[in-house]
mmCIF file of C-alpha atoms in Angstrom:
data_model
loop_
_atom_site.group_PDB
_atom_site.id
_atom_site.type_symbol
_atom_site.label_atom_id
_atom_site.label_comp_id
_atom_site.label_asym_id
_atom_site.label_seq_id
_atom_site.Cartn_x
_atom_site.Cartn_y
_atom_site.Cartn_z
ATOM 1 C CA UNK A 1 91.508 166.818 -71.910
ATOM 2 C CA UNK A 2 87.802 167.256 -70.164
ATOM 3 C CA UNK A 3 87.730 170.164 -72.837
ATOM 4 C CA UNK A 4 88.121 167.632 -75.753
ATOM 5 C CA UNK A 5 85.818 164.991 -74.730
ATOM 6 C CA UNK A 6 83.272 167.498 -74.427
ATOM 7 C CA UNK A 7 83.828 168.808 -77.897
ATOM 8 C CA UNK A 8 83.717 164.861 -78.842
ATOM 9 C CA UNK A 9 80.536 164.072 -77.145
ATOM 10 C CA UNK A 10 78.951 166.857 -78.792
ATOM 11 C CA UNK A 11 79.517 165.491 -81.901
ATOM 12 C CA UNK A 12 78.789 162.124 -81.561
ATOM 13 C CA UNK A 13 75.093 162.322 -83.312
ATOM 14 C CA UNK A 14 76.889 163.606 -86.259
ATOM 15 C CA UNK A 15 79.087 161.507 -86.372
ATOM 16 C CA UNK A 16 76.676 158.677 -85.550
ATOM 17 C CA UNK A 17 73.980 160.090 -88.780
ATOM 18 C CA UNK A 18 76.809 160.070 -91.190
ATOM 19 C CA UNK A 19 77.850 156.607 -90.442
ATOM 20 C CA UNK A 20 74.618 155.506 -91.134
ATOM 21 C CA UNK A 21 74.071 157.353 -94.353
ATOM 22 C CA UNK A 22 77.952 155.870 -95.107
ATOM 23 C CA UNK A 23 76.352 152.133 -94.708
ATOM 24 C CA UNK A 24 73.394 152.773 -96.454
ATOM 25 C CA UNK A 25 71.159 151.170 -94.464
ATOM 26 C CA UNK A 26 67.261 151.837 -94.633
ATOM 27 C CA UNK A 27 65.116 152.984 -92.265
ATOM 28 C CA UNK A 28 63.367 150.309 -91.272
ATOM 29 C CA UNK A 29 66.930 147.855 -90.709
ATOM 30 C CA UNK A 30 67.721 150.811 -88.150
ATOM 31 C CA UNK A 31 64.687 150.659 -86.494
ATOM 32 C CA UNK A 32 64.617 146.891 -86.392
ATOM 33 C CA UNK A 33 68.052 146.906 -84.753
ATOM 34 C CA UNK A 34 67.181 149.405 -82.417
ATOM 35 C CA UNK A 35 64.306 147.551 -81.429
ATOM 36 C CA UNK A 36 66.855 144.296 -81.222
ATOM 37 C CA UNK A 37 69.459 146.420 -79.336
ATOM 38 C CA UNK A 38 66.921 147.614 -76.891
ATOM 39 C CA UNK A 39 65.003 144.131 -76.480
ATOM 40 C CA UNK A 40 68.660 142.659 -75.798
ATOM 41 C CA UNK A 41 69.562 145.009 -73.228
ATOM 42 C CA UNK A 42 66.685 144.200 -70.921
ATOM 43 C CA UNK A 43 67.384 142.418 -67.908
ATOM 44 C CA UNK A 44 65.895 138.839 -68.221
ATOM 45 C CA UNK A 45 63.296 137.967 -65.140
ATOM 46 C CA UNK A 46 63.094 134.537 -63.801
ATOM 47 C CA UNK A 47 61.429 133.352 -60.682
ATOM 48 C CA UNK A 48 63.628 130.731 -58.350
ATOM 49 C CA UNK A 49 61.279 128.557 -56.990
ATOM 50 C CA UNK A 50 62.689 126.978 -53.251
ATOM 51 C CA UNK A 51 61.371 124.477 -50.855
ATOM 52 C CA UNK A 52 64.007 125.070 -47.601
ATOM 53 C CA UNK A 53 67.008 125.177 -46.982
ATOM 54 C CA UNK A 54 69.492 121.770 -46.357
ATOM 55 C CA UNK A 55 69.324 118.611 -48.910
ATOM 56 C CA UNK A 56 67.751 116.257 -46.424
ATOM 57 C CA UNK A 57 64.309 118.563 -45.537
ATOM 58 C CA UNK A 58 64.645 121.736 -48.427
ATOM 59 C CA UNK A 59 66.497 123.159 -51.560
ATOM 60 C CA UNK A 60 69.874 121.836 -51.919
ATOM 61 C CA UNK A 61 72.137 124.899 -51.263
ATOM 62 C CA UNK A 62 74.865 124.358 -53.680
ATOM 63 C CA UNK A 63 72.055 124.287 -56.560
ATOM 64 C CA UNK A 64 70.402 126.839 -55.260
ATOM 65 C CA UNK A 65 73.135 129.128 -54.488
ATOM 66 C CA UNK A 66 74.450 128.212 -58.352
ATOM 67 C CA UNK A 67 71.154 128.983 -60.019
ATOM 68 C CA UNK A 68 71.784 132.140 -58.290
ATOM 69 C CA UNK A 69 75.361 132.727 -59.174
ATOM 70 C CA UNK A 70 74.576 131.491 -62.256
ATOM 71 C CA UNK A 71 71.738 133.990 -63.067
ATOM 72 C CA UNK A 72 73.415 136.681 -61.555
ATOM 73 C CA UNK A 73 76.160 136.741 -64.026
ATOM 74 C CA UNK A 74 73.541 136.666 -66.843
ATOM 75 C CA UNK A 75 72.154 139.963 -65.410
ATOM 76 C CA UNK A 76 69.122 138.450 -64.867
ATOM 77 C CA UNK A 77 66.708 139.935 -62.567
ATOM 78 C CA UNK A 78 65.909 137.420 -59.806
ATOM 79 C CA UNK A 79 63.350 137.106 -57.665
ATOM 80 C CA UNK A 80 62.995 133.684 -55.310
ATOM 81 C CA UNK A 81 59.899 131.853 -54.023
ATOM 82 C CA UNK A 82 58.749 129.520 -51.516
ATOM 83 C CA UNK A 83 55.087 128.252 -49.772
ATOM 84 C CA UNK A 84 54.294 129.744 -46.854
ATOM 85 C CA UNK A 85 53.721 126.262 -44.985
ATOM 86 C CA UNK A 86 55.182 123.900 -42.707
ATOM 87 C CA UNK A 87 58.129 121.602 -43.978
ATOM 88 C CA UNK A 88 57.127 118.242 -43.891
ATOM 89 C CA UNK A 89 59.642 117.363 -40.874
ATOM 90 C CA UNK A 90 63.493 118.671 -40.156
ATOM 91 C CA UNK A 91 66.201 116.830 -40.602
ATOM 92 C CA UNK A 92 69.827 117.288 -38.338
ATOM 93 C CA UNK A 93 72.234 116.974 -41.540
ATOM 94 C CA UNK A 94 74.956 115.752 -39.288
ATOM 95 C CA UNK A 95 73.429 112.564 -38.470
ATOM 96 C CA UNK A 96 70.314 112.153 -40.772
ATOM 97 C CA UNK A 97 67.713 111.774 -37.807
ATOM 98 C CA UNK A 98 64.689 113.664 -37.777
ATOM 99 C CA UNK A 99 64.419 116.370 -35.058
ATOM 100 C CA UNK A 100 60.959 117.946 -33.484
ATOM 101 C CA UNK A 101 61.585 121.351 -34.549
ATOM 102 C CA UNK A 102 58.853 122.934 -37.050
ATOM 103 C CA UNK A 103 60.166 125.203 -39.206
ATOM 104 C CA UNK A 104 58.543 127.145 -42.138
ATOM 105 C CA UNK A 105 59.686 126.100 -45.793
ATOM 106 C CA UNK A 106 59.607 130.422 -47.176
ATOM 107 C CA UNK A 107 61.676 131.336 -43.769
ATOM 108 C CA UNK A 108 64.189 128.396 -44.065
ATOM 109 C CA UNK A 109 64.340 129.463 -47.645
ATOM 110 C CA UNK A 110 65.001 132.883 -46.735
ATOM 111 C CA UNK A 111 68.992 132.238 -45.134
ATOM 112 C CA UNK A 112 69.975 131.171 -49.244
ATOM 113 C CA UNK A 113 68.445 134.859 -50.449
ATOM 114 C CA UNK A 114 69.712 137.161 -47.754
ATOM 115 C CA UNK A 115 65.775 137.382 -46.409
ATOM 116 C CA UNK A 116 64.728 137.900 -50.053
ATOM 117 C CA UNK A 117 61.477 135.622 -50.674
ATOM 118 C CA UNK A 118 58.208 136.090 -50.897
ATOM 119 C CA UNK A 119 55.203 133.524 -50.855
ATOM 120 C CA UNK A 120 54.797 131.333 -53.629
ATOM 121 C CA UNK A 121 51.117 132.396 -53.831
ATOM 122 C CA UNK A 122 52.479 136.051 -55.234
ATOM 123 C CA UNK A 123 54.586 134.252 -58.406
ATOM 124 C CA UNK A 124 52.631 135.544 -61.409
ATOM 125 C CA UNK A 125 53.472 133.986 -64.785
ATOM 126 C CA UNK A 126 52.877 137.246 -66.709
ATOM 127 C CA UNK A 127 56.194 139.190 -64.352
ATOM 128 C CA UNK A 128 59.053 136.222 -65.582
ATOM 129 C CA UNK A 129 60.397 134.984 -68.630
ATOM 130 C CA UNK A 130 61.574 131.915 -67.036
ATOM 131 C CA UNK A 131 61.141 129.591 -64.023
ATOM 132 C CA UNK A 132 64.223 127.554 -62.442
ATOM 133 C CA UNK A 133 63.744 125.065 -59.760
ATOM 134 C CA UNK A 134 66.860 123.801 -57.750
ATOM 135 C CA UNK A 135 66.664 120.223 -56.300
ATOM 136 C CA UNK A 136 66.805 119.638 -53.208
ATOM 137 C CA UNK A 137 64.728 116.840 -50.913
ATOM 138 C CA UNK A 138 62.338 119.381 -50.419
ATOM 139 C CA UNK A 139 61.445 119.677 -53.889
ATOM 140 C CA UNK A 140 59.820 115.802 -53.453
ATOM 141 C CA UNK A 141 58.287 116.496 -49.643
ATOM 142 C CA UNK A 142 57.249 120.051 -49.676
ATOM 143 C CA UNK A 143 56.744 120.941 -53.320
ATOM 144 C CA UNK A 144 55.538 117.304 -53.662
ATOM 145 C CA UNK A 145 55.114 114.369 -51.840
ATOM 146 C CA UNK A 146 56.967 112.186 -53.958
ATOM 147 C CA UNK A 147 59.587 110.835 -51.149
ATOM 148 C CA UNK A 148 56.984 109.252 -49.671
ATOM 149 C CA UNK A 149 54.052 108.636 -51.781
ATOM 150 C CA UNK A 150 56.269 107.575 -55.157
ATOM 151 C CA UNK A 151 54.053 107.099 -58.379
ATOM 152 C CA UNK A 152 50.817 108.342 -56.000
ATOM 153 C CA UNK A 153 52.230 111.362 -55.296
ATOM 154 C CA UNK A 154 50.794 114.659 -55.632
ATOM 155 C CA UNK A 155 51.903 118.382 -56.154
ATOM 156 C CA UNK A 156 51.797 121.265 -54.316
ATOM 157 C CA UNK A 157 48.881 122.879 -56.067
ATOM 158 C CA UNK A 158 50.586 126.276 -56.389
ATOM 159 C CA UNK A 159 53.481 124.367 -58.233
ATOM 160 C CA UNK A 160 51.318 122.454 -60.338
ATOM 161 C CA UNK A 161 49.917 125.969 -61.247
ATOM 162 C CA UNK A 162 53.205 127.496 -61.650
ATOM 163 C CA UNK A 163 54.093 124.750 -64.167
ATOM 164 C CA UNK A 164 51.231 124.466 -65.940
ATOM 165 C CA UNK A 165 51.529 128.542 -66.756
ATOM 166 C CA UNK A 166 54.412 128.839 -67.626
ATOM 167 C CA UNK A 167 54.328 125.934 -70.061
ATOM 168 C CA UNK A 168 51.096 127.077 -71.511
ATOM 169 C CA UNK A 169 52.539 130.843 -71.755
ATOM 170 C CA UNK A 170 55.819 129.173 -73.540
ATOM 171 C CA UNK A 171 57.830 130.556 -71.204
ATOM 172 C CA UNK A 172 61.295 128.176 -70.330
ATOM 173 C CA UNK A 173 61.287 126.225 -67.678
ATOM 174 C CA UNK A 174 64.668 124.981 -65.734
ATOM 175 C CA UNK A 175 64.710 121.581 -63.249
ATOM 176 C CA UNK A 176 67.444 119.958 -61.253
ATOM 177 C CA UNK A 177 68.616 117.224 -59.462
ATOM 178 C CA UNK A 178 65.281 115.453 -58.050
ATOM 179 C CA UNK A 179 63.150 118.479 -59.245
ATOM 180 C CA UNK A 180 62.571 117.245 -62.761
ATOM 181 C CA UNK A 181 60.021 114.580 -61.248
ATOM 182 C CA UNK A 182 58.140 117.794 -60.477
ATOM 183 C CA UNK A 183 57.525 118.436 -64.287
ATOM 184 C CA UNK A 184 57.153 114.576 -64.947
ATOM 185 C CA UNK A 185 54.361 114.682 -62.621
ATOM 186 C CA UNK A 186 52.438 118.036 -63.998
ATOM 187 C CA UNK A 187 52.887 117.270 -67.955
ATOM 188 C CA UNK A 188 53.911 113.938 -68.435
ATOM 189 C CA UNK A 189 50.602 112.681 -69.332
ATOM 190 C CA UNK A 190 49.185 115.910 -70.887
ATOM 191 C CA UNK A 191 52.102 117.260 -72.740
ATOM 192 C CA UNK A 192 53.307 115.218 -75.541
ATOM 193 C CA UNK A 193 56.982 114.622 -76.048
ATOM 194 C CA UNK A 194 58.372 115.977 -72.825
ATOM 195 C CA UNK A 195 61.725 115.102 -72.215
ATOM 196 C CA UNK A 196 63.524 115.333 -68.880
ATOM 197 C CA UNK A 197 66.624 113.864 -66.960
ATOM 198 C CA UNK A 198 68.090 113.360 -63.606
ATOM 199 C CA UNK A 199 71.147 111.728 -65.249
ATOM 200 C CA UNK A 200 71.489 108.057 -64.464
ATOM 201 C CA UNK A 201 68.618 105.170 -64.932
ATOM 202 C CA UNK A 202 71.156 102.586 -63.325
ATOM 203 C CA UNK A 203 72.548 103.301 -59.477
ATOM 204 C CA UNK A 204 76.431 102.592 -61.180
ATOM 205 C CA UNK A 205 77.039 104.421 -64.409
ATOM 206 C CA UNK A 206 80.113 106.118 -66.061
ATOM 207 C CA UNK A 207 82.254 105.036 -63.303
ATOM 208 C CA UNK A 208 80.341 107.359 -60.429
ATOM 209 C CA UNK A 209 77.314 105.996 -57.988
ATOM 210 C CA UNK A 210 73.800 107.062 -58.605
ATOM 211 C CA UNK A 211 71.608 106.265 -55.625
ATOM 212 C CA UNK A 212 68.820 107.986 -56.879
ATOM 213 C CA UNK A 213 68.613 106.593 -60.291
ATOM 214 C CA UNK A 214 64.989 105.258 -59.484
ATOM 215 C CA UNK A 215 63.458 108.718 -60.353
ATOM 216 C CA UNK A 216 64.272 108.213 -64.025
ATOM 217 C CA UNK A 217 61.503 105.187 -64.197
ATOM 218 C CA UNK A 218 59.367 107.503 -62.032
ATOM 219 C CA UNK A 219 59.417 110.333 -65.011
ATOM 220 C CA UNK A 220 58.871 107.521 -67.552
ATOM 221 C CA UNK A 221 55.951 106.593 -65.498
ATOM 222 C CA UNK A 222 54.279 109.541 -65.601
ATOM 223 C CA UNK A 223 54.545 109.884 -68.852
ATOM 224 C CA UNK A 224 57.517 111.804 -69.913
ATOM 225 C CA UNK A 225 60.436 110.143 -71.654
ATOM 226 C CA UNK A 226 63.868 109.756 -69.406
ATOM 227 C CA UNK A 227 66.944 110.850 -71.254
ATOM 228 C CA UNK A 228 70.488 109.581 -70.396
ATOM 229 C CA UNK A 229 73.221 112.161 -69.718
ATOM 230 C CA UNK A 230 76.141 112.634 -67.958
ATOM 231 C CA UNK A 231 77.631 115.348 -65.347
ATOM 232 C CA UNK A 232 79.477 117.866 -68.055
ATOM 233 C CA UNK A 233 75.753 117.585 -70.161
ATOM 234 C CA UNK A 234 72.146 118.750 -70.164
ATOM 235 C CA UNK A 235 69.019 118.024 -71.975
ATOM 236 C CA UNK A 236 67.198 120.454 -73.507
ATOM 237 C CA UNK A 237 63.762 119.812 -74.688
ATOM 238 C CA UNK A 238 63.233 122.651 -77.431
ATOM 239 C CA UNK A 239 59.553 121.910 -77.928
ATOM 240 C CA UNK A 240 58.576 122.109 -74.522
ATOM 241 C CA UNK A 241 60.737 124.533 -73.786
ATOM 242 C CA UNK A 242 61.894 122.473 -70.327
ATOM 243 C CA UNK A 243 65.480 122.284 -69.687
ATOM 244 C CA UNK A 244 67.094 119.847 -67.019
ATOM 245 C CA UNK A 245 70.457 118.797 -65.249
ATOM 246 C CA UNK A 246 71.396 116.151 -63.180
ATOM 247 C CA UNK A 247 73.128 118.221 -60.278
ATOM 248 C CA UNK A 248 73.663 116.171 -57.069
ATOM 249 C CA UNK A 249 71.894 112.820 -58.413
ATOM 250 C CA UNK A 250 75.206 111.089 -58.165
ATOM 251 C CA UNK A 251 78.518 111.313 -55.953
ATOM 252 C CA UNK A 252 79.700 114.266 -57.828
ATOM 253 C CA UNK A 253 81.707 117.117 -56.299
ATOM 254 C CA UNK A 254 80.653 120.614 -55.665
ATOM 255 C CA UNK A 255 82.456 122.092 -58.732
ATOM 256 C CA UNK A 256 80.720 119.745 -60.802
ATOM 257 C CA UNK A 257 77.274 120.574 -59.348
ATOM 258 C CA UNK A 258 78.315 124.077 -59.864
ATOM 259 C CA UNK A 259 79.177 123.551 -63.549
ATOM 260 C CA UNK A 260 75.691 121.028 -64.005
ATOM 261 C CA UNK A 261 73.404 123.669 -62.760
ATOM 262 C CA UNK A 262 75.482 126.402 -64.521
ATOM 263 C CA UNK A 263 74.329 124.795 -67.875
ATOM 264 C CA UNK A 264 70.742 124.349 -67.133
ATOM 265 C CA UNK A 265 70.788 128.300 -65.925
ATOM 266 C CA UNK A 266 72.457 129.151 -69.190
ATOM 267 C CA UNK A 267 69.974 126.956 -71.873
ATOM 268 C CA UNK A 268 67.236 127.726 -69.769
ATOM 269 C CA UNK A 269 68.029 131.511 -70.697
ATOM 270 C CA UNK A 270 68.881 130.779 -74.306
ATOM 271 C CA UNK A 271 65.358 129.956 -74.605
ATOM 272 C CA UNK A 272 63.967 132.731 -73.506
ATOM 273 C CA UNK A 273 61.617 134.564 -76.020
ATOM 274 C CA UNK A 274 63.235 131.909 -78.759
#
């Protein structure tokens, strides 16, 4: 009855004490847990970094809608970014031809988060415990201009920040698809050791077509070492705290890309505050 769960509520603390005198347990275990119990229940806070909206010209939506899933079912607290600048061109996705509309990568962005995004100029380091990029073509011609510049590419200098401080801060960093050329690019010859993948180094491996499998000598070019894996698997570099899937590098269907990003979202987070 309401009456009896009253009485019971009332007496939890008493209840609660004499457990604890029961187990023994000193002062200072309790007060470590509770500091454990209360550091546990905070909502993680990762930044989503996007460059558009459509594979061809921005963020690939299924990885970008996953990371999002993804992190949502973590009870992470999510907040997405984009630059407030021109896309490099648009591209009509039903016939791969580029059309003469300009469009702006943060308001393209904007139809994946419901309008949520703000400027990638506002991301500061200090507010996150973790920053995920999703792939995407616009991850290598508006965060980058790797599509068409290759090995003399640069970075948008706001990503090359955002890198760069997280990294130093040791604060986990998550890459997809194409994206992990971003990190190649930033700390490959600085950082010792870094270890990425987009899957694939050959364009037919394990039975499924990788047409993109030329980004894995890219990352070994600028410096980072190119690790092999498959669609069910993800590399996690535990020193440098970067964490990367291959996504949509190869024919793979949208479960799969689902499941791919899914485990970059989820050791990304396990190495949070490690």
């Amino acid at each position: 009855t309401l009456s009896e769960d009253f009485r019971y509520f009332r007496m939890l603390p008493t209840l609660l004490r004499r457990a604890s005198r029961r187990a023994a347990c000193p002062p200072l275990s309790r007060l470590a847990f509770a500091r454990a119990l209360s550091s546990s229940s905070q909502p993680k806070k990762v930044a989503v970094v996007l460059s558009g909206c459509g594979v061809y010209d921005g963020s690939e939506i299924t990885e970008a809608v996953a990371t999002l899933v993804h992190l949502s079912r973590h009870g992470c607290e999510t907040k997405a970014f984009a630059p407030y600048q021109p896309q490099m061109h648009a591209i009509d996705h039903t016939s791969g031809e580029e059309m003469k509309d300009s469009r702006n990568v943060l308001v393209e962005s904007a139809r994946i988060t419901r309008g949520s995004v703000d400027a990638l100029d506002m991301l500061d380091v200090e507010d996150f415990d973790a920053v995920i990029f999703p792939g995407g073509f616009g991850a290598a011609k508006n965060l980058s201009t790797f599509a068409t510049m290759g090995m003399d590419c640069g970075l948008h200098p706001k990503v090359k920040l955002v890198i760069e401080k997280f990294h130093a801060a040791q604060k986990p960093i998550g890459l997809c698809c194409i994206a992990p050329v971003l990190a190649a690019k930033c700390l490959g010859k600085t950082v010792r050791g870094l270890e990425l993948t987009v899957g694939s180094d050959k364009e037919e491996w394990n039975g499924r077509n990788w047409p993109h499998a030329g980004a894995a000598e890219a990352i070994q070019n600028f410096g980072a070492k190119h690790i092999v894996t498959g669609m069910d698997e993800v590399h996690v570099d535990n020193k440098n705290l970067v964490v990367t899937s291959a996504a949509y590098m190869c024919d793979a269907l949208p479960h799969e890309v689902f499941d791919s990003v899914g485990l970059m979202v989820d050791n990304t987070l396990k190495l949070v505050a490690k």
